[in-house]
Short mmCIF file of C-alpha atoms and ligand atoms in Angstrom, two decimals:
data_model
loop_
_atom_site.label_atom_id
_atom_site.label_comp_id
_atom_site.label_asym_id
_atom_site.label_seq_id
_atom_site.Cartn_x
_atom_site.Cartn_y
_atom_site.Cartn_z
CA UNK A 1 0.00 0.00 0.00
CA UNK A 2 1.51 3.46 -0.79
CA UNK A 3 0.51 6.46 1.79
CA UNK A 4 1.01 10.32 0.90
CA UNK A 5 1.65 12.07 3.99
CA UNK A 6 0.68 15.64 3.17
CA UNK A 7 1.82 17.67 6.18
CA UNK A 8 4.17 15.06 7.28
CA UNK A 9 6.55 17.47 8.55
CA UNK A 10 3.77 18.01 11.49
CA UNK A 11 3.10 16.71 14.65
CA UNK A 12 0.66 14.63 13.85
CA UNK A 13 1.99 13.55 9.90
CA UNK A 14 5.46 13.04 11.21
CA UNK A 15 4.66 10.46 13.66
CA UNK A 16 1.99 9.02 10.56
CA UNK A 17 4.95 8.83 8.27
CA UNK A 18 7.44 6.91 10.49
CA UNK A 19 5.24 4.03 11.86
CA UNK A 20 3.96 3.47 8.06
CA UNK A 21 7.22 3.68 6.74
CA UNK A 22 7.91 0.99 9.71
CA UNK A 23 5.13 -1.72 8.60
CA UNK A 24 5.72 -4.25 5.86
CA UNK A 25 4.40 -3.76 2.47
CA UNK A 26 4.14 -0.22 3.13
CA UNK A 27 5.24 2.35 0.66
CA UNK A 28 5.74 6.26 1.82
CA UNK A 29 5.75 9.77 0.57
CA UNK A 30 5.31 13.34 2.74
CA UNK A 31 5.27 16.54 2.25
CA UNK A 32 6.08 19.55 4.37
CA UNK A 33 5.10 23.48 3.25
CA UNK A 34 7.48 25.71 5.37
CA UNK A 35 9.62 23.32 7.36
CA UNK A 36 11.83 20.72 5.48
CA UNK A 37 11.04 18.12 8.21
CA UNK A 38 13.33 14.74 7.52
CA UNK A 39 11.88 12.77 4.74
CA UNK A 40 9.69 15.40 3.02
CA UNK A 41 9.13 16.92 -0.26
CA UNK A 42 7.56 20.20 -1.02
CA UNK A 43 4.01 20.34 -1.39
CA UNK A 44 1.45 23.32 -1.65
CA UNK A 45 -2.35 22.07 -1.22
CA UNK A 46 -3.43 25.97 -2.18
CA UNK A 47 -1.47 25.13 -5.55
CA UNK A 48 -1.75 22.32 -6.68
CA UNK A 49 -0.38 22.59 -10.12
CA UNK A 50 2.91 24.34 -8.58
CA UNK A 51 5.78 23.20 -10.88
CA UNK A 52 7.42 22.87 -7.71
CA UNK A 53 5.22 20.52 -5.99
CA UNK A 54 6.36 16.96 -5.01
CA UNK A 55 5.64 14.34 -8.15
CA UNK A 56 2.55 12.92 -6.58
CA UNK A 57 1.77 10.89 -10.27
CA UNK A 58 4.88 9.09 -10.12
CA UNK A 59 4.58 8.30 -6.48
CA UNK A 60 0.50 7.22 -7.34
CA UNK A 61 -0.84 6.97 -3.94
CA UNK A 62 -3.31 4.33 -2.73
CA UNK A 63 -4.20 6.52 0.15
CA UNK A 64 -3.80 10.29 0.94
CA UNK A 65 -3.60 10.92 4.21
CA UNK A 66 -4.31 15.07 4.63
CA UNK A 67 -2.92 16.69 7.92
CA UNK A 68 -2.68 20.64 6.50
CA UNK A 69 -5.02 22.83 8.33
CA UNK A 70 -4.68 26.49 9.88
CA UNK A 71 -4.12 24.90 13.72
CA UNK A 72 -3.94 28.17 15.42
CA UNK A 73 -7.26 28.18 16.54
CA UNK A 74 -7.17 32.25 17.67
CA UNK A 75 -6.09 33.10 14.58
CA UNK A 76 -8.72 31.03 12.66
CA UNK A 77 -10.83 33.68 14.86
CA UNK A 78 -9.69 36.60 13.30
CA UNK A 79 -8.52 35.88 10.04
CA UNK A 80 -11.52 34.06 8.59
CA UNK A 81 -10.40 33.93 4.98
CA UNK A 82 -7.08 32.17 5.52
CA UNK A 83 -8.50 29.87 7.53
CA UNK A 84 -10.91 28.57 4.92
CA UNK A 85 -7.79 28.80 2.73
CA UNK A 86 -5.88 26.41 4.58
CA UNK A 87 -8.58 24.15 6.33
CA UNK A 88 -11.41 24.18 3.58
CA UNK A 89 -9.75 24.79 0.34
CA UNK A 90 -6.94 22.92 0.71
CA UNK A 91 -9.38 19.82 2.02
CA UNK A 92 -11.19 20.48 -1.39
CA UNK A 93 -7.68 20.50 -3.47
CA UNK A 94 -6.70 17.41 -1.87
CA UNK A 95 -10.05 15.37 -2.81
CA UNK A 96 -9.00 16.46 -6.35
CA UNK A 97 -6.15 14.76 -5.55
CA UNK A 98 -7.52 11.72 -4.34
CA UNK A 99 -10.39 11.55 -7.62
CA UNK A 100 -7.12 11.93 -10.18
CA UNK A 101 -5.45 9.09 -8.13
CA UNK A 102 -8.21 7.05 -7.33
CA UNK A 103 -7.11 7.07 -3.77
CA UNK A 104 -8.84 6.57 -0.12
CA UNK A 105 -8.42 9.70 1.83
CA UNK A 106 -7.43 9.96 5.40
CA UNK A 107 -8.73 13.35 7.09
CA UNK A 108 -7.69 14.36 10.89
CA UNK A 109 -10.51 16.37 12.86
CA UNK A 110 -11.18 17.56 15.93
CA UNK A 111 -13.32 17.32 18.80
CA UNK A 112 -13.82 21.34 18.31
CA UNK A 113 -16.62 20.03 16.31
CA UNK A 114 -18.26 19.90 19.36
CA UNK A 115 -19.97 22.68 21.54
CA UNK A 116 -18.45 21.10 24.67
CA UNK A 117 -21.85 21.23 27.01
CA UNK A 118 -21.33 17.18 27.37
CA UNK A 119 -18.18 16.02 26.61
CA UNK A 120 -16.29 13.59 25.98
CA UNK A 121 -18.14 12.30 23.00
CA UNK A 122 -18.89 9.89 20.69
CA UNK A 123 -18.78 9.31 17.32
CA UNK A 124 -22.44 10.01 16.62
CA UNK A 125 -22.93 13.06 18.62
CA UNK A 126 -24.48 15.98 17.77
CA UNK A 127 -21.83 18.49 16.36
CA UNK A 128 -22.14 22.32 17.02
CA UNK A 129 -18.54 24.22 16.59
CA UNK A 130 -18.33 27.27 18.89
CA UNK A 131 -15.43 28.44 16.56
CA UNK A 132 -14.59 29.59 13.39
CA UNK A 133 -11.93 26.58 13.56
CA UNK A 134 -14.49 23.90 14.18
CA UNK A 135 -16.74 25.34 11.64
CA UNK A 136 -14.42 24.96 8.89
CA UNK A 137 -12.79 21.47 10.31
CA UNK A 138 -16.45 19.93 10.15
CA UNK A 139 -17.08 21.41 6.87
CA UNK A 140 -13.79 19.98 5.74
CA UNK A 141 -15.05 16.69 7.12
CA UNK A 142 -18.35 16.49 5.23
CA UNK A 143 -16.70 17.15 2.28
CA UNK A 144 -14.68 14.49 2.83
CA UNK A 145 -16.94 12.02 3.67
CA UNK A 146 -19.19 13.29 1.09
CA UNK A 147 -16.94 13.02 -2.19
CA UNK A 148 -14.70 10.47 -1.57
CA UNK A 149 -16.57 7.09 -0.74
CA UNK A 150 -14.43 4.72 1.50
CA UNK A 151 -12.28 7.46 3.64
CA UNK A 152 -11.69 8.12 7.10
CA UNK A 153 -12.24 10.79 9.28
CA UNK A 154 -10.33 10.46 12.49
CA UNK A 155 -11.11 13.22 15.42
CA UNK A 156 -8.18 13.62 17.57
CA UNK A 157 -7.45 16.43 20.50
CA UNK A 158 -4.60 17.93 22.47
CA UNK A 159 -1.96 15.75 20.96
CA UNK A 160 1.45 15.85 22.10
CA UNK A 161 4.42 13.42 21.52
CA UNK A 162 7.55 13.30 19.29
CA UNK A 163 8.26 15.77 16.59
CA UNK A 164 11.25 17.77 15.40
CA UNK A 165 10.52 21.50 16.23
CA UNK A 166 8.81 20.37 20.02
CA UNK A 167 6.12 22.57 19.26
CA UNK A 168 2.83 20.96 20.77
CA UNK A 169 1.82 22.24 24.71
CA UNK A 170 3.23 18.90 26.55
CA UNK A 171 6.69 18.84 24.95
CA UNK A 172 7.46 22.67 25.33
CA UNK A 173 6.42 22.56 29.24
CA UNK A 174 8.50 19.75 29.53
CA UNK A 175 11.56 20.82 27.80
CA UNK A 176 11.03 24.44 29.59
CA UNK A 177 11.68 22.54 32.58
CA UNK A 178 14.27 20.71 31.15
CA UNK A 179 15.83 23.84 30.11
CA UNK A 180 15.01 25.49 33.60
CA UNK A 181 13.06 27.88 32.03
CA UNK A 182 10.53 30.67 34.19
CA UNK A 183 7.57 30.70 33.16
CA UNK A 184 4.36 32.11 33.95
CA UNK A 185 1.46 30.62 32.84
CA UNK A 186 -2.27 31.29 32.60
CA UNK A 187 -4.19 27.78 32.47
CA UNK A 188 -7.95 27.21 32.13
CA UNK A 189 -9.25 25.61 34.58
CA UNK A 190 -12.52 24.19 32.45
CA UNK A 191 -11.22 22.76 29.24
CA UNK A 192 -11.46 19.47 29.53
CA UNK A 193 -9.78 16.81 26.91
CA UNK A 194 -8.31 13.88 26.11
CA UNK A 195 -4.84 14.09 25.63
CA UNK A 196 -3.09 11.91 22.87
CA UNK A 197 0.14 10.96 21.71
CA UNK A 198 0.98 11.53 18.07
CA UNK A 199 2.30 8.28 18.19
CA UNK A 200 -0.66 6.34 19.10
CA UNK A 201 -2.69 8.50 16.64
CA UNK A 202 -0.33 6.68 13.51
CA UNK A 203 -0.66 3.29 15.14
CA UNK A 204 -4.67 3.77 15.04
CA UNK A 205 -4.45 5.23 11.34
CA UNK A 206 -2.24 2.81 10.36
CA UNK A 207 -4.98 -0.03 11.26
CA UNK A 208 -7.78 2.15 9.90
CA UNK A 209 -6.09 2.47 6.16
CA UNK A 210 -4.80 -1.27 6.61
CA UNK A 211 -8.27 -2.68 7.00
CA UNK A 212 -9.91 -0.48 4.66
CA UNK A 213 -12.41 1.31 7.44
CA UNK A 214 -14.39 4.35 6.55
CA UNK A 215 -16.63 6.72 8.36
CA UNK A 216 -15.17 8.85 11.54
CA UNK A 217 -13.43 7.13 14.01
CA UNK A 218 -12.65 9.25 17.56
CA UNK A 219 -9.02 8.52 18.65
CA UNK A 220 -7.89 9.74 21.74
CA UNK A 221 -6.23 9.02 25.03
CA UNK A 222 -7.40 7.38 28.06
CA UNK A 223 -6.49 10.90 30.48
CA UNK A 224 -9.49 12.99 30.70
CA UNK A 225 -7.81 16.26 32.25
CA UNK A 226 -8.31 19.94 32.20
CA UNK A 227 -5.41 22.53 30.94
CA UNK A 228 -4.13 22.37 35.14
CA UNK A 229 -4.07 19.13 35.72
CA UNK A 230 -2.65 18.17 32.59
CA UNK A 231 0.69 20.75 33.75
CA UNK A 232 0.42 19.64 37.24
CA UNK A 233 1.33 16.47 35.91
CA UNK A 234 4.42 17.30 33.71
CA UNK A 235 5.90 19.59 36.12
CA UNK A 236 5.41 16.73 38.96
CA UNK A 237 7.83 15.09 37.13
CA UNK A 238 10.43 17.89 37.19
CA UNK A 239 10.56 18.89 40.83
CA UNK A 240 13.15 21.61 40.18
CA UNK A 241 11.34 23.24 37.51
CA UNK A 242 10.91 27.17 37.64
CA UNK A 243 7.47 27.49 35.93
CA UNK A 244 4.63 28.54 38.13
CA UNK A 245 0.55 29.13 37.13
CA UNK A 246 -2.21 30.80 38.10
CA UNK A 247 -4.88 28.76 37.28
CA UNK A 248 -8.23 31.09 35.19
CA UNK A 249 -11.49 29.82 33.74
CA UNK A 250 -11.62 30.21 30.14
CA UNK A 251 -13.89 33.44 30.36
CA UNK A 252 -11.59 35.42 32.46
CA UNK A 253 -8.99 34.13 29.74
CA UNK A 254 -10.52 35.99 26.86
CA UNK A 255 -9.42 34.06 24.33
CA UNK A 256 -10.64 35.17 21.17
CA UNK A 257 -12.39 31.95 19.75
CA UNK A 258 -14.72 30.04 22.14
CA UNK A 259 -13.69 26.76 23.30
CA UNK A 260 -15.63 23.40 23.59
CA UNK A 261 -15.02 23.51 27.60
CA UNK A 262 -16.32 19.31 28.24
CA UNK A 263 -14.56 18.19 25.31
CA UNK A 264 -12.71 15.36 24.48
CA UNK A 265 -13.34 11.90 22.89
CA UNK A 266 -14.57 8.56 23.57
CA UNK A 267 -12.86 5.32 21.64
CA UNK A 268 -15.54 3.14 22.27
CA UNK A 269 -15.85 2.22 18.76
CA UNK A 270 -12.43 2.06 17.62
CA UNK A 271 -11.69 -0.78 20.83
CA UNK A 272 -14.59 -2.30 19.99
CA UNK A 273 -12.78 -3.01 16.61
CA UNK A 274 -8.96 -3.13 17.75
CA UNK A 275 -9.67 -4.59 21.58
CA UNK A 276 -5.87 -5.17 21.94
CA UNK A 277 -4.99 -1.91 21.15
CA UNK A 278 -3.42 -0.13 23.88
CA UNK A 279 -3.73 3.68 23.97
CA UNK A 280 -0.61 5.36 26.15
CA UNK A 281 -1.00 7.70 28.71
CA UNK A 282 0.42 11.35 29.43
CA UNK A 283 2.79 9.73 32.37
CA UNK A 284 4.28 7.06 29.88
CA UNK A 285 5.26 9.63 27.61
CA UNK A 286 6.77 11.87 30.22
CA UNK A 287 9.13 8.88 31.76
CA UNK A 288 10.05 8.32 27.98
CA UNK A 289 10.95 12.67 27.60
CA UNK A 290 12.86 12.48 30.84
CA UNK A 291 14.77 9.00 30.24
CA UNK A 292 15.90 10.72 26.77
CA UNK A 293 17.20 13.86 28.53
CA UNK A 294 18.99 11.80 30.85
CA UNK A 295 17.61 12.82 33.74
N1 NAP B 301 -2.38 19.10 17.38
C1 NAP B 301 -3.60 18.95 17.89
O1 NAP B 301 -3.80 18.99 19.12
C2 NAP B 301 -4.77 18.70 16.98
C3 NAP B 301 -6.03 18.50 17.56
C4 NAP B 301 -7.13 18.26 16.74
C5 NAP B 301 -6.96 18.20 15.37
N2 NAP B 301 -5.74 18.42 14.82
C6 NAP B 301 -5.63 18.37 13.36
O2 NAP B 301 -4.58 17.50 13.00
C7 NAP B 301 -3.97 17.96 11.79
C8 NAP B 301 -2.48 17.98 12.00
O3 NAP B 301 -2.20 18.85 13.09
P1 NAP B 301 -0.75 18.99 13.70
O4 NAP B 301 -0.90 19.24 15.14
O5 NAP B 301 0.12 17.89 13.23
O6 NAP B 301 -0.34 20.37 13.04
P2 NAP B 301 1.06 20.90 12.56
O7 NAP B 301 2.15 20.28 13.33
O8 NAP B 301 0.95 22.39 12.51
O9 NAP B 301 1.11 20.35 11.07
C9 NAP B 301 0.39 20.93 10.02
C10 NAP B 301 1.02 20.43 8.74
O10 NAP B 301 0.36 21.03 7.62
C11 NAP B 301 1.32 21.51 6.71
N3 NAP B 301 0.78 22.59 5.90
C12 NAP B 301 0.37 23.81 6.31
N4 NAP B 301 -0.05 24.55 5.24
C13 NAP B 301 0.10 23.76 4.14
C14 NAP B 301 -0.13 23.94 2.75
N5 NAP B 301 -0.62 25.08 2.23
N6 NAP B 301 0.15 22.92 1.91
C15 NAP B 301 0.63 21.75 2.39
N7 NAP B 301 0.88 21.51 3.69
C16 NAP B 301 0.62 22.51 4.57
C17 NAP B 301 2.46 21.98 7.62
O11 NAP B 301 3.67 22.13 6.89
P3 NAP B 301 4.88 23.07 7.43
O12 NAP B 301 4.92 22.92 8.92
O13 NAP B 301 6.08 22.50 6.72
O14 NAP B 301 4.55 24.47 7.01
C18 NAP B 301 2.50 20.83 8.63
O15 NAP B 301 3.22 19.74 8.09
C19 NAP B 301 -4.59 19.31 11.49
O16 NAP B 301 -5.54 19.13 10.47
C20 NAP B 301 -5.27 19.72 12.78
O17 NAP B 301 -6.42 20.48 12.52
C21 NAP B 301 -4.64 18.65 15.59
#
């Protein structure tokens, strides 16, 4: 089977393109747009027909796994047209894509799809985005589903793990108290998720394409934690760290998109399906951080 990463110099397409790459039988390609990650090729989904675009038609994908999106949820807020740009359009370039290939499409979502009065939820609950962000993801989503029969849409949240720039929440705390870094933080007290590690996310999507699923599958981890517990917990394993945090609910925040406060995701279907699957927790991946910084 051969998988295009697009985004796979990402958190989330990074860790996608080294498991595959990892399995038998499995044949590779990713992309990056700004950031020459390690085994990536240029790719634009706004331009598709870019002379200097990775040679998708020699590659000829089975399965096109799409992880570009405008992530920066505050700025989705504010600047509404680039955010359709790089969550809508670019969803709508890349089922182009998958029509000229005849290839399966892989789409990751969010559980900002959700209004967060009840969460965490299931696959079949009733979806009402508070944000601009969630509003194009689940448009992005339908579209998916919608033209390209036999895809998958995962929905994943607050994902942390491996990846080469150590951009995602987890990771930064953890290597600002590696670094003995001060910070000062503001946490909300009332978003509640369910962590994940980018790593589990591939093993799940790895299974999904393998086995030819479609339809949405939630993936997520088995911590259900608000914003302070979740860095109560990294910085309990750095006693000497020098970040402190006053702990705010989200409306004293201000943020300037609204957040699904009960969010997070339940994985009752995708166990049902894969019952030896083993999802990791936020603890296992903080022994692994501080075992490979030696300390
Ligand atoms: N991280 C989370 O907690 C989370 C939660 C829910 C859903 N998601 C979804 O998961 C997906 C992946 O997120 P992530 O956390 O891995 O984000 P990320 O690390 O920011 O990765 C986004 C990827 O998209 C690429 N990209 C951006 N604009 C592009 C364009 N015009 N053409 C081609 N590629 C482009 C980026 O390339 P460069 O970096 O090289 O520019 C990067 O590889 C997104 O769709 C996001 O909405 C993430």
């Amino acid at each position: 089977m051969k998988i295009l990463v697009i985004g796979g110099s990402g958190l989330v397409g990074s860790n996608c393109l080294s498991h595959f790459a990892s399995q038998p039988g499995m044949e590779v390609m990713g992309t990056y747009f700004s950031y020459p990650a390690s085994n990536t090729e240029y790719f634009d989904t706004l331009n598709i027909d870019n002379p200097e675009n990775a040679d998708i038609e020699s590659f000829d994908p089975d399965v096109i796994m799409h992880c570009g999106a405008l992530t920066h949820v505050d700025k989705c807020e504010t600047e509404v047209e680039e955010s359709y740009d790089k969550t809508v359009r670019s969803t709508l370039n890349v089922i182009e894509l998958c029509k000229a290939y005849d290839a399966r499409m892989l789409y990751v979502s969010t559980d900002y799809v959700f209004d967060g009065k009840d969460g965490p939820y299931d696959e079949n609950a009733e979806v009402n985005p508070l944000s601009v962000y969630g509003k194009h993801k689940l448009e992005a989503e339908q579209l998916v589903l919608n033209k390209v029969p036999g895809s998958v849409v995962i929905r994943i949240t607050n994902v942390y793990g491996d990846e080469e720039r150590n951009k995602n929440f987890v990771t930064r705390i953890a290597e600002a108290c590696v670094k003995g870094e001060t910070l000062e933080l503001k946490l909300p007290v009332d978003q509640y998720a369910t962590p994940v590690n980018a790593a589990d996310v591939a093993k799940a999507l790895f299974l999904l394409a393998r086995d030819g699923k479609s339809g949405i599958y939630n993936i997520a981890g088995v911590d259900f934690l608000n914003r302070v517990e979740l860095v109560e917990k990294i910085l309990s394993f750095f006693p000497n760290n020098k970040i402190t945090f006053q702990s705010v609910t989200t409306a004293e925040l201000g943020q300037p998109a609204s957040r699904p406060l009960m969010g997070g995701l339940k994985t009752d279907k995708f166990m049902g399906e894969y019952p030896d699957f083993v999802f990791s927790t936020v603890n296992d991946y903080l022994r692994d951080f501080k075992e490979k910084a030696n300390i």
